[in-house]
């Protein structure tokens, strides 16, 4: 009887932690979406709203950390339950960083709105950020439904994001060399592209943790690092 | 008697966790040092050693995570003790990322060795990475000695790193516009500079957690974000 009482109190605690993470994930997903739209439309006001909104994400991370520590201290969970709570604390850290990257994208909208647009590059950045947004949405679903297959699918899709980034890097080099007046805009766009690629990596790390939580096995690390740009020079 | 027995077992666990973090921190500090030297000397072999060495850092992070979870499950620590263990787990995550940035610096040595050097920029990058290396060393000291003052000093010094990065960003834009043949090298050097600035941010976050662990108070968030580059365009 008492055991059951404790178990269900723990379940409630876990549910409330999970609700916090989903709320955080939803805000971050919206931040990516809005930052990307603000960039496309050169909408400085919307970009400003994304920047302000990041405070709520940061506050939620603190809340997950405090609440996670409280549940551990109160319920003394072990093995699988403890792994779940530690994973949730790590998710909060990762989501906070994804939110930071979205905020950074928003920060550059004002600067870019004063520079000549670099059409092709911006279309590709938009595709990248849509893909990452979708990965994050599916990752949150996979986490709630404890769906290892969906989490594996998210991991798989990160390869596409990496490939888009590699192509972008090369393209940006070319644009800059062709026309030095594009250099400043290209530097900012490259930042945005690289940060988007990093968001994809963070979501992928979370997806790997979901696979581990559900199956007890770490997913194959055959996902080779697909960022090839450290080795790239300008095309001849 | 039994209480004391438990307490000292916990102390031993904590010490062993702390030893793991110090080992990890030492490896990461060396990785920054070696990557920076390899870059300066265009020493591709040393760079390769840094890349290989990152595996040990990753393995230590897993060890800290597993060991941290084990200690929590076994000792059910509360309040201050629990906060300490959760902080150590977070430190491991942060150090892993700093190590990744050092590895990324090393990855670019080969590419840069085939390009014309960009003298002034590289000197400044070296200064930045020396500063971050010193911050990390002092952060580890501050953590071991529970020295909030030293941790605050580390936080303070991050402002210098940010300022060096801001100056570098502007300089790199200028170099690229002056001579498009510098563009590829400048893109890679900029990556390195930005990653070094990020290492400084990560070390600073850890220093803030040390202040919190020691004093129970979060350090003033008057540390304004000093990365001004999202708003920068090329000088006229």
Tab-separated table of C-alpha atoms in Angstrom:
chain	number	residue	atom	x	y	z
A	1	UNK	CA	0.000	0.000	0.000
A	2	UNK	CA	2.687	2.389	1.104
A	3	UNK	CA	4.891	1.245	-1.773
A	4	UNK	CA	2.148	1.968	-4.228
A	5	UNK	CA	1.650	5.360	-2.674
A	6	UNK	CA	5.346	6.134	-3.126
A	7	UNK	CA	5.349	4.786	-6.677
A	8	UNK	CA	2.469	6.935	-7.783
A	9	UNK	CA	3.908	10.025	-6.138
A	10	UNK	CA	7.072	9.324	-8.095
A	11	UNK	CA	5.038	8.912	-11.274
A	12	UNK	CA	3.422	12.268	-10.693
A	13	UNK	CA	6.843	13.840	-10.156
A	14	UNK	CA	8.124	12.282	-13.335
A	15	UNK	CA	5.097	13.463	-15.260
A	16	UNK	CA	5.555	17.002	-14.057
A	17	UNK	CA	9.240	16.917	-15.048
A	18	UNK	CA	8.262	15.559	-18.436
A	19	UNK	CA	5.675	18.318	-18.831
A	20	UNK	CA	8.372	20.905	-18.154
A	21	UNK	CA	10.618	19.414	-20.822
A	22	UNK	CA	7.793	19.331	-23.354
A	23	UNK	CA	6.946	22.944	-22.606
A	24	UNK	CA	10.601	23.863	-23.036
A	25	UNK	CA	10.853	21.843	-26.248
A	26	UNK	CA	7.729	23.507	-27.630
A	27	UNK	CA	9.135	26.965	-26.940
A	28	UNK	CA	12.448	26.092	-28.571
A	29	UNK	CA	10.722	24.587	-31.618
A	30	UNK	CA	8.721	27.822	-31.979
A	31	UNK	CA	11.900	29.864	-31.557
A	32	UNK	CA	13.581	28.062	-34.469
A	33	UNK	CA	10.464	28.529	-36.569
A	34	UNK	CA	10.068	32.217	-35.763
A	35	UNK	CA	13.760	33.057	-36.087
A	36	UNK	CA	13.851	31.405	-39.491
A	37	UNK	CA	10.716	33.265	-40.613
A	38	UNK	CA	12.058	36.536	-39.254
A	39	UNK	CA	15.238	35.984	-41.233
A	40	UNK	CA	13.326	35.221	-44.413
A	41	UNK	CA	11.075	38.269	-44.056
A	42	UNK	CA	13.804	40.514	-42.570
A	43	UNK	CA	11.283	41.051	-39.779
A	44	UNK	CA	13.273	42.798	-37.066
A	45	UNK	CA	10.340	42.941	-34.642
A	46	UNK	CA	9.685	39.230	-34.812
A	47	UNK	CA	13.403	38.636	-34.353
A	48	UNK	CA	13.317	40.824	-31.246
A	49	UNK	CA	10.426	38.732	-29.883
A	50	UNK	CA	12.492	35.554	-30.356
A	51	UNK	CA	15.336	37.131	-28.394
A	52	UNK	CA	13.063	38.150	-25.551
A	53	UNK	CA	11.402	34.728	-25.553
A	54	UNK	CA	14.683	32.985	-24.789
A	55	UNK	CA	14.461	34.117	-21.156
A	56	UNK	CA	11.506	31.783	-20.631
A	57	UNK	CA	13.555	28.881	-22.004
A	58	UNK	CA	16.404	29.675	-19.617
A	59	UNK	CA	13.987	29.882	-16.693
A	60	UNK	CA	12.557	26.475	-17.602
A	61	UNK	CA	16.028	24.972	-17.603
A	62	UNK	CA	16.577	26.217	-14.042
A	63	UNK	CA	13.185	24.818	-13.098
A	64	UNK	CA	14.001	21.372	-14.551
A	65	UNK	CA	17.347	21.363	-12.717
A	66	UNK	CA	15.757	22.314	-9.392
A	67	UNK	CA	12.789	19.999	-9.801
A	68	UNK	CA	15.010	17.118	-10.962
A	69	UNK	CA	17.249	17.531	-7.901
A	70	UNK	CA	14.177	17.707	-5.674
A	71	UNK	CA	12.742	14.453	-7.076
A	72	UNK	CA	16.076	12.674	-6.718
A	73	UNK	CA	16.472	13.872	-3.128
A	74	UNK	CA	12.876	13.042	-2.193
A	75	UNK	CA	12.323	9.727	-3.983
A	76	UNK	CA	15.871	8.370	-4.140
A	77	UNK	CA	15.152	6.671	-7.484
A	78	UNK	CA	17.548	3.999	-8.727
A	79	UNK	CA	18.513	2.381	-12.036
A	80	UNK	CA	15.999	3.087	-14.800
A	81	UNK	CA	14.106	5.820	-12.947
A	82	UNK	CA	17.294	7.636	-12.017
A	83	UNK	CA	18.598	7.339	-15.583
A	84	UNK	CA	15.367	8.903	-16.812
A	85	UNK	CA	15.645	11.898	-14.478
A	86	UNK	CA	19.310	12.459	-15.290
A	87	UNK	CA	18.426	12.285	-18.986
A	88	UNK	CA	15.699	14.883	-18.501
A	89	UNK	CA	18.213	17.198	-16.793
A	90	UNK	CA	20.574	16.720	-19.750
A	91	UNK	CA	17.740	17.370	-22.210
A	92	UNK	CA	17.063	20.670	-20.488
A	93	UNK	CA	20.712	21.644	-20.971
A	94	UNK	CA	20.616	20.665	-24.638
A	95	UNK	CA	17.341	22.476	-25.302
A	96	UNK	CA	18.702	25.597	-23.653
A	97	UNK	CA	21.588	25.535	-26.126
A	98	UNK	CA	19.327	24.959	-29.118
A	99	UNK	CA	17.307	27.945	-27.907
A	100	UNK	CA	20.500	29.999	-27.705
A	101	UNK	CA	21.308	29.194	-31.326
A	102	UNK	CA	17.818	30.265	-32.390
A	103	UNK	CA	18.286	33.494	-30.455
A	104	UNK	CA	21.628	34.018	-32.157
A	105	UNK	CA	19.964	33.570	-35.548
A	106	UNK	CA	17.405	36.213	-34.544
A	107	UNK	CA	20.170	38.592	-33.426
A	108	UNK	CA	21.597	38.668	-36.923
A	109	UNK	CA	18.334	39.592	-38.668
A	110	UNK	CA	18.828	43.316	-38.087
A	111	UNK	CA	22.372	43.263	-39.427
A	112	UNK	CA	21.439	41.173	-42.460
A	113	UNK	CA	18.463	43.394	-43.260
A	114	UNK	CA	20.954	46.175	-43.984
A	115	UNK	CA	23.009	44.040	-46.359
A	116	UNK	CA	22.344	42.762	-49.847
A	117	UNK	CA	20.543	39.397	-49.745
A	118	UNK	CA	22.372	36.239	-50.814
A	119	UNK	CA	19.412	34.424	-52.325
A	120	UNK	CA	20.486	30.832	-52.878
A	121	UNK	CA	22.192	30.571	-49.517
A	122	UNK	CA	19.171	31.810	-47.642
A	123	UNK	CA	16.860	29.318	-49.287
A	124	UNK	CA	19.155	26.503	-48.239
A	125	UNK	CA	19.412	27.812	-44.672
A	126	UNK	CA	15.621	27.857	-44.515
A	127	UNK	CA	15.487	24.222	-45.635
A	128	UNK	CA	18.051	23.294	-43.009
A	129	UNK	CA	16.187	24.994	-40.212
A	130	UNK	CA	12.845	23.455	-41.260
A	131	UNK	CA	14.491	20.056	-41.153
A	132	UNK	CA	15.946	20.664	-37.682
A	133	UNK	CA	12.611	21.973	-36.451
A	134	UNK	CA	10.956	18.751	-37.655
A	135	UNK	CA	13.675	16.642	-36.042
A	136	UNK	CA	13.106	18.381	-32.712
A	137	UNK	CA	9.332	17.860	-32.948
A	138	UNK	CA	9.790	14.160	-33.673
A	139	UNK	CA	12.411	13.822	-30.943
A	140	UNK	CA	9.951	15.182	-28.376
A	141	UNK	CA	7.304	12.752	-29.682
A	142	UNK	CA	9.768	9.880	-29.562
A	143	UNK	CA	10.613	10.768	-25.974
A	144	UNK	CA	6.989	10.956	-24.802
A	145	UNK	CA	5.991	7.751	-26.595
A	146	UNK	CA	9.262	5.995	-25.711
A	147	UNK	CA	9.547	5.284	-29.421
A	148	UNK	CA	13.071	4.098	-30.271
A	149	UNK	CA	12.248	3.727	-33.969
A	150	UNK	CA	11.219	7.340	-34.318
A	151	UNK	CA	14.301	8.404	-32.361
A	152	UNK	CA	16.482	6.387	-34.766
A	153	UNK	CA	14.782	8.127	-37.673
A	154	UNK	CA	15.712	11.500	-36.153
A	155	UNK	CA	19.345	10.377	-35.858
A	156	UNK	CA	19.300	9.287	-39.472
A	157	UNK	CA	17.951	12.616	-40.715
A	158	UNK	CA	20.818	14.518	-39.155
A	159	UNK	CA	22.937	13.218	-42.023
A	160	UNK	CA	20.859	15.305	-44.428
A	161	UNK	CA	21.359	18.405	-42.320
A	162	UNK	CA	25.112	17.818	-42.285
A	163	UNK	CA	25.151	17.416	-46.051
A	164	UNK	CA	23.189	20.614	-46.560
A	165	UNK	CA	25.678	22.401	-44.336
A	166	UNK	CA	28.673	21.036	-46.232
A	167	UNK	CA	27.179	22.230	-49.522
A	168	UNK	CA	26.430	25.625	-47.997
A	169	UNK	CA	29.948	26.101	-46.705
A	170	UNK	CA	31.381	25.540	-50.161
A	171	UNK	CA	28.790	27.807	-51.733
A	172	UNK	CA	29.459	30.584	-49.253
A	173	UNK	CA	33.198	30.444	-49.961
A	174	UNK	CA	32.458	30.768	-53.657
A	175	UNK	CA	30.083	33.711	-53.211
A	176	UNK	CA	32.613	35.586	-51.119
A	177	UNK	CA	35.388	35.083	-53.624
A	178	UNK	CA	33.212	36.074	-56.546
A	179	UNK	CA	32.065	39.295	-54.960
A	180	UNK	CA	33.763	40.727	-51.865
A	181	UNK	CA	30.710	42.919	-51.250
A	182	UNK	CA	28.990	39.707	-50.141
A	183	UNK	CA	31.587	38.960	-47.494
A	184	UNK	CA	29.894	40.475	-44.444
A	185	UNK	CA	26.483	38.990	-45.250
A	186	UNK	CA	28.092	35.632	-45.989
A	187	UNK	CA	29.918	35.622	-42.642
A	188	UNK	CA	26.623	36.109	-40.812
A	189	UNK	CA	24.792	33.572	-42.964
A	190	UNK	CA	27.552	31.090	-42.388
A	191	UNK	CA	27.184	31.571	-38.632
A	192	UNK	CA	23.504	30.836	-38.936
A	193	UNK	CA	24.130	27.752	-41.077
A	194	UNK	CA	26.759	26.378	-38.694
A	195	UNK	CA	24.563	27.032	-35.665
A	196	UNK	CA	21.695	25.238	-37.385
A	197	UNK	CA	23.950	22.277	-38.051
A	198	UNK	CA	24.849	22.334	-34.332
A	199	UNK	CA	21.168	22.363	-33.385
A	200	UNK	CA	20.813	19.204	-35.457
A	201	UNK	CA	23.710	17.627	-33.564
A	202	UNK	CA	22.156	18.474	-30.210
A	203	UNK	CA	18.786	17.040	-31.228
A	204	UNK	CA	20.583	13.940	-32.472
A	205	UNK	CA	22.366	13.524	-29.131
A	206	UNK	CA	19.009	13.681	-27.387
A	207	UNK	CA	17.602	11.116	-29.821
A	208	UNK	CA	20.518	8.804	-29.014
A	209	UNK	CA	19.673	9.129	-25.339
A	210	UNK	CA	16.039	8.257	-26.052
A	211	UNK	CA	17.156	5.098	-27.857
A	212	UNK	CA	19.302	4.244	-24.844
A	213	UNK	CA	16.514	4.914	-22.345
A	214	UNK	CA	14.038	2.754	-24.290
A	215	UNK	CA	16.223	-0.125	-25.433
A	216	UNK	CA	19.066	-0.031	-22.898
A	217	UNK	CA	21.463	-0.064	-25.829
A	218	UNK	CA	23.544	2.788	-27.125
A	219	UNK	CA	22.803	3.296	-30.809
A	220	UNK	CA	25.603	2.289	-33.166
A	221	UNK	CA	28.149	5.005	-33.390
A	222	UNK	CA	28.386	4.335	-37.097
A	223	UNK	CA	27.018	7.831	-37.560
A	224	UNK	CA	30.302	9.177	-38.825
A	225	UNK	CA	30.871	12.882	-38.324
A	226	UNK	CA	29.546	14.257	-41.556
A	227	UNK	CA	30.794	17.810	-41.163
A	228	UNK	CA	33.538	17.763	-43.752
A	229	UNK	CA	34.142	21.496	-43.767
A	230	UNK	CA	37.276	21.505	-41.577
A	231	UNK	CA	38.988	19.960	-44.596
A	232	UNK	CA	37.448	22.170	-47.236
A	233	UNK	CA	39.103	24.836	-49.294
A	234	UNK	CA	37.566	26.979	-51.984
A	235	UNK	CA	36.692	25.131	-55.198
A	236	UNK	CA	39.158	25.744	-58.019
B	1	UNK	CA	29.228	4.671	14.043
B	2	UNK	CA	27.230	3.461	11.104
B	3	UNK	CA	26.517	7.053	10.094
B	4	UNK	CA	30.174	7.851	10.099
B	5	UNK	CA	30.857	4.770	8.044
B	6	UNK	CA	28.325	5.901	5.458
B	7	UNK	CA	29.638	9.460	5.472
B	8	UNK	CA	33.204	8.438	4.803
B	9	UNK	CA	32.159	6.018	2.062
B	10	UNK	CA	30.334	8.926	0.486
B	11	UNK	CA	33.424	11.105	0.868
B	12	UNK	CA	35.489	8.500	-0.909
B	13	UNK	CA	32.932	8.347	-3.719
B	14	UNK	CA	32.979	12.095	-4.021
B	15	UNK	CA	36.759	12.161	-4.088
B	16	UNK	CA	36.877	9.577	-6.825
B	17	UNK	CA	34.353	11.563	-8.876
B	18	UNK	CA	36.394	14.682	-8.325
B	19	UNK	CA	39.556	12.866	-9.389
B	20	UNK	CA	37.831	11.857	-12.632
B	21	UNK	CA	36.859	15.470	-13.338
B	22	UNK	CA	40.380	16.695	-12.646
B	23	UNK	CA	41.805	14.055	-14.940
B	24	UNK	CA	39.343	15.071	-17.634
B	25	UNK	CA	40.107	18.756	-17.091
B	26	UNK	CA	43.843	18.107	-17.313
B	27	UNK	CA	43.427	16.272	-20.614
B	28	UNK	CA	41.279	19.063	-22.038
B	29	UNK	CA	43.723	21.736	-20.890
B	30	UNK	CA	46.521	19.828	-22.632
B	31	UNK	CA	44.376	19.454	-25.744
B	32	UNK	CA	43.889	23.237	-25.980
B	33	UNK	CA	47.608	23.754	-25.470
B	34	UNK	CA	48.668	21.157	-28.026
B	35	UNK	CA	46.097	22.143	-30.635
B	36	UNK	CA	47.193	25.752	-30.380
B	37	UNK	CA	50.866	24.781	-30.677
B	38	UNK	CA	50.117	22.484	-33.592
B	39	UNK	CA	48.347	25.349	-35.322
B	40	UNK	CA	51.234	27.715	-34.726
B	41	UNK	CA	53.827	25.228	-35.982
B	42	UNK	CA	51.559	23.762	-38.702
B	43	UNK	CA	52.402	20.454	-37.039
B	44	UNK	CA	49.982	17.998	-38.622
B	45	UNK	CA	51.222	15.054	-36.562
B	46	UNK	CA	50.690	16.804	-33.256
B	47	UNK	CA	47.251	17.871	-34.476
B	48	UNK	CA	46.455	14.254	-35.272
B	49	UNK	CA	47.487	13.276	-31.723
B	50	UNK	CA	45.057	15.850	-30.302
B	51	UNK	CA	42.251	14.367	-32.396
B	52	UNK	CA	43.022	10.849	-31.237
B	53	UNK	CA	43.302	12.019	-27.633
B	54	UNK	CA	39.721	13.271	-27.609
B	55	UNK	CA	38.455	9.683	-27.321
B	56	UNK	CA	39.874	9.501	-23.784
B	57	UNK	CA	37.988	12.674	-22.865
B	58	UNK	CA	34.735	11.216	-24.192
B	59	UNK	CA	35.318	7.998	-22.281
B	60	UNK	CA	35.872	9.966	-19.068
B	61	UNK	CA	32.580	11.772	-19.563
B	62	UNK	CA	30.767	8.431	-19.771
B	63	UNK	CA	32.623	7.307	-16.663
B	64	UNK	CA	31.605	10.427	-14.712
B	65	UNK	CA	27.983	9.967	-15.793
B	66	UNK	CA	27.914	6.306	-14.782
B	67	UNK	CA	29.816	6.862	-11.559
B	68	UNK	CA	27.698	9.902	-10.659
B	69	UNK	CA	24.503	7.911	-11.164
B	70	UNK	CA	25.940	5.059	-9.120
B	71	UNK	CA	26.796	7.356	-6.193
B	72	UNK	CA	23.346	8.959	-6.263
B	73	UNK	CA	21.637	5.573	-6.342
B	74	UNK	CA	23.843	4.104	-3.615
B	75	UNK	CA	24.157	7.018	-1.184
B	76	UNK	CA	20.930	8.921	-1.878
B	77	UNK	CA	22.634	12.246	-1.164
B	78	UNK	CA	20.477	15.319	-0.539
B	79	UNK	CA	20.830	19.100	-0.706
B	80	UNK	CA	24.444	20.241	-0.877
B	81	UNK	CA	25.923	16.798	-1.606
B	82	UNK	CA	23.437	16.140	-4.372
B	83	UNK	CA	24.050	19.575	-5.860
B	84	UNK	CA	27.756	18.827	-5.923
B	85	UNK	CA	27.309	15.537	-7.783
B	86	UNK	CA	24.899	17.050	-10.299
B	87	UNK	CA	27.391	19.872	-10.854
B	88	UNK	CA	30.178	17.362	-11.471
B	89	UNK	CA	28.005	15.617	-14.071
B	90	UNK	CA	27.398	18.979	-15.745
B	91	UNK	CA	31.123	19.791	-15.626
B	92	UNK	CA	31.848	16.557	-17.457
B	93	UNK	CA	29.429	17.595	-20.203
B	94	UNK	CA	31.004	21.040	-20.477
B	95	UNK	CA	34.566	19.681	-20.524
B	96	UNK	CA	33.607	17.221	-23.247
B	97	UNK	CA	32.477	20.154	-25.371
B	98	UNK	CA	35.618	22.182	-24.681
B	99	UNK	CA	37.573	19.101	-25.746
B	100	UNK	CA	35.518	18.915	-28.936
B	101	UNK	CA	36.410	22.501	-29.777
B	102	UNK	CA	40.100	21.765	-29.250
B	103	UNK	CA	39.762	18.743	-31.528
B	104	UNK	CA	38.055	20.900	-34.127
B	105	UNK	CA	40.955	23.371	-33.960
B	106	UNK	CA	43.338	20.465	-34.545
B	107	UNK	CA	41.280	19.230	-37.501
B	108	UNK	CA	41.877	22.485	-39.334
B	109	UNK	CA	45.681	22.439	-39.009
B	110	UNK	CA	46.136	20.288	-42.100
B	111	UNK	CA	43.916	22.499	-44.224
B	112	UNK	CA	45.525	25.699	-42.980
B	113	UNK	CA	49.004	24.344	-43.568
B	114	UNK	CA	48.201	24.334	-47.288
B	115	UNK	CA	47.050	27.938	-47.288
B	116	UNK	CA	48.930	31.202	-46.968
B	117	UNK	CA	49.292	32.211	-43.320
B	118	UNK	CA	47.370	35.210	-41.992
B	119	UNK	CA	49.970	36.410	-39.489
B	120	UNK	CA	48.248	38.987	-37.266
B	121	UNK	CA	45.128	36.894	-36.879
B	122	UNK	CA	47.030	33.832	-35.816
B	123	UNK	CA	48.959	35.685	-33.151
B	124	UNK	CA	45.710	36.915	-31.676
B	125	UNK	CA	44.137	33.459	-31.775
B	126	UNK	CA	47.139	32.134	-29.889
B	127	UNK	CA	46.677	34.793	-27.216
B	128	UNK	CA	43.013	33.902	-26.922
B	129	UNK	CA	43.657	30.211	-26.545
B	130	UNK	CA	46.427	30.799	-23.955
B	131	UNK	CA	43.983	32.887	-21.964
B	132	UNK	CA	41.264	30.221	-22.120
B	133	UNK	CA	43.768	27.535	-21.165
B	134	UNK	CA	44.710	29.597	-18.087
B	135	UNK	CA	41.047	30.160	-17.223
B	136	UNK	CA	40.413	26.417	-17.346
B	137	UNK	CA	43.416	25.696	-15.133
B	138	UNK	CA	42.259	28.245	-12.561
B	139	UNK	CA	38.678	26.991	-12.757
B	140	UNK	CA	39.832	23.489	-11.869
B	141	UNK	CA	41.864	24.932	-8.974
B	142	UNK	CA	38.911	26.998	-7.825
B	143	UNK	CA	36.723	23.905	-7.882
B	144	UNK	CA	39.147	21.746	-5.875
B	145	UNK	CA	39.843	24.481	-3.324
B	146	UNK	CA	36.211	25.622	-3.242
B	147	UNK	CA	37.603	29.086	-3.939
B	148	UNK	CA	34.790	31.445	-4.977
B	149	UNK	CA	37.161	34.377	-5.389
B	150	UNK	CA	39.308	32.575	-7.927
B	151	UNK	CA	36.163	31.399	-9.725
B	152	UNK	CA	34.961	35.018	-9.896
B	153	UNK	CA	38.315	36.011	-11.342
B	154	UNK	CA	37.857	33.407	-14.094
B	155	UNK	CA	34.410	34.834	-14.878
B	156	UNK	CA	35.895	38.300	-15.064
B	157	UNK	CA	38.642	37.269	-17.486
B	158	UNK	CA	36.144	35.944	-19.979
B	159	UNK	CA	35.425	39.567	-20.846
B	160	UNK	CA	38.960	39.856	-22.241
B	161	UNK	CA	38.466	36.771	-24.374
B	162	UNK	CA	35.222	38.190	-25.746
B	163	UNK	CA	36.933	41.468	-26.569
B	164	UNK	CA	39.771	39.701	-28.373
B	165	UNK	CA	37.208	37.783	-30.378
B	166	UNK	CA	35.288	40.918	-31.322
B	167	UNK	CA	38.500	42.549	-32.552
B	168	UNK	CA	39.404	39.406	-34.481
B	169	UNK	CA	36.051	39.207	-36.218
B	170	UNK	CA	36.426	42.730	-37.521
B	171	UNK	CA	40.015	42.096	-38.568
B	172	UNK	CA	39.092	38.927	-40.402
B	173	UNK	CA	36.358	40.720	-42.353
B	174	UNK	CA	38.893	43.348	-43.381
B	175	UNK	CA	41.508	40.795	-44.467
B	176	UNK	CA	39.010	38.948	-46.596
B	177	UNK	CA	37.829	42.083	-48.325
B	178	UNK	CA	41.352	43.311	-48.950
B	179	UNK	CA	42.496	40.080	-50.516
B	180	UNK	CA	40.027	37.387	-51.588
B	181	UNK	CA	42.878	34.855	-51.677
B	182	UNK	CA	42.736	35.008	-47.868
B	183	UNK	CA	39.081	34.020	-47.723
B	184	UNK	CA	39.428	30.279	-47.207
B	185	UNK	CA	42.120	30.605	-44.538
B	186	UNK	CA	40.153	33.360	-42.838
B	187	UNK	CA	37.010	31.211	-42.705
B	188	UNK	CA	38.928	28.461	-40.928
B	189	UNK	CA	40.702	30.891	-38.613
B	190	UNK	CA	37.394	32.492	-37.776
B	191	UNK	CA	35.988	29.084	-36.846
B	192	UNK	CA	38.903	28.567	-34.525
B	193	UNK	CA	38.496	32.010	-32.971
B	194	UNK	CA	34.762	31.561	-32.432
B	195	UNK	CA	35.239	28.101	-30.953
B	196	UNK	CA	37.869	29.495	-28.603
B	197	UNK	CA	35.442	32.187	-27.495
B	198	UNK	CA	32.902	29.416	-26.870
B	199	UNK	CA	35.427	27.482	-24.784
B	200	UNK	CA	35.756	30.627	-22.663
B	201	UNK	CA	31.977	30.752	-22.245
B	202	UNK	CA	31.847	27.127	-21.146
B	203	UNK	CA	34.649	27.619	-18.621
B	204	UNK	CA	32.826	30.709	-17.362
B	205	UNK	CA	29.601	28.743	-16.889
B	206	UNK	CA	31.518	26.207	-14.838
B	207	UNK	CA	33.066	29.026	-12.793
B	208	UNK	CA	29.582	30.396	-12.105
B	209	UNK	CA	28.544	26.986	-10.827
B	210	UNK	CA	31.589	26.883	-8.541
B	211	UNK	CA	30.587	30.253	-7.072
B	212	UNK	CA	27.098	28.872	-6.535
B	213	UNK	CA	28.335	25.652	-4.934
B	214	UNK	CA	30.630	27.519	-2.550
B	215	UNK	CA	28.527	30.547	-1.625
B	216	UNK	CA	24.997	29.307	-2.355
B	217	UNK	CA	24.494	32.460	-4.389
B	218	UNK	CA	24.326	32.760	-8.135
B	219	UNK	CA	26.916	35.272	-9.303
B	220	UNK	CA	25.524	38.562	-10.575
B	221	UNK	CA	24.430	38.194	-14.135
B	222	UNK	CA	25.889	41.605	-14.804
B	223	UNK	CA	28.287	39.825	-17.123
B	224	UNK	CA	26.659	41.226	-20.221
B	225	UNK	CA	27.091	39.160	-23.348
B	226	UNK	CA	30.165	40.727	-24.833
B	227	UNK	CA	30.063	39.027	-28.207
B	228	UNK	CA	29.087	42.013	-30.304
B	229	UNK	CA	29.767	40.375	-33.662
B	230	UNK	CA	26.144	39.556	-34.545
B	231	UNK	CA	25.751	43.294	-35.050
B	232	UNK	CA	29.004	43.886	-36.895
B	233	UNK	CA	29.507	44.759	-40.500
B	234	UNK	CA	32.758	45.417	-42.294
B	235	UNK	CA	34.484	48.678	-41.360
B	236	UNK	CA	34.046	51.419	-43.962
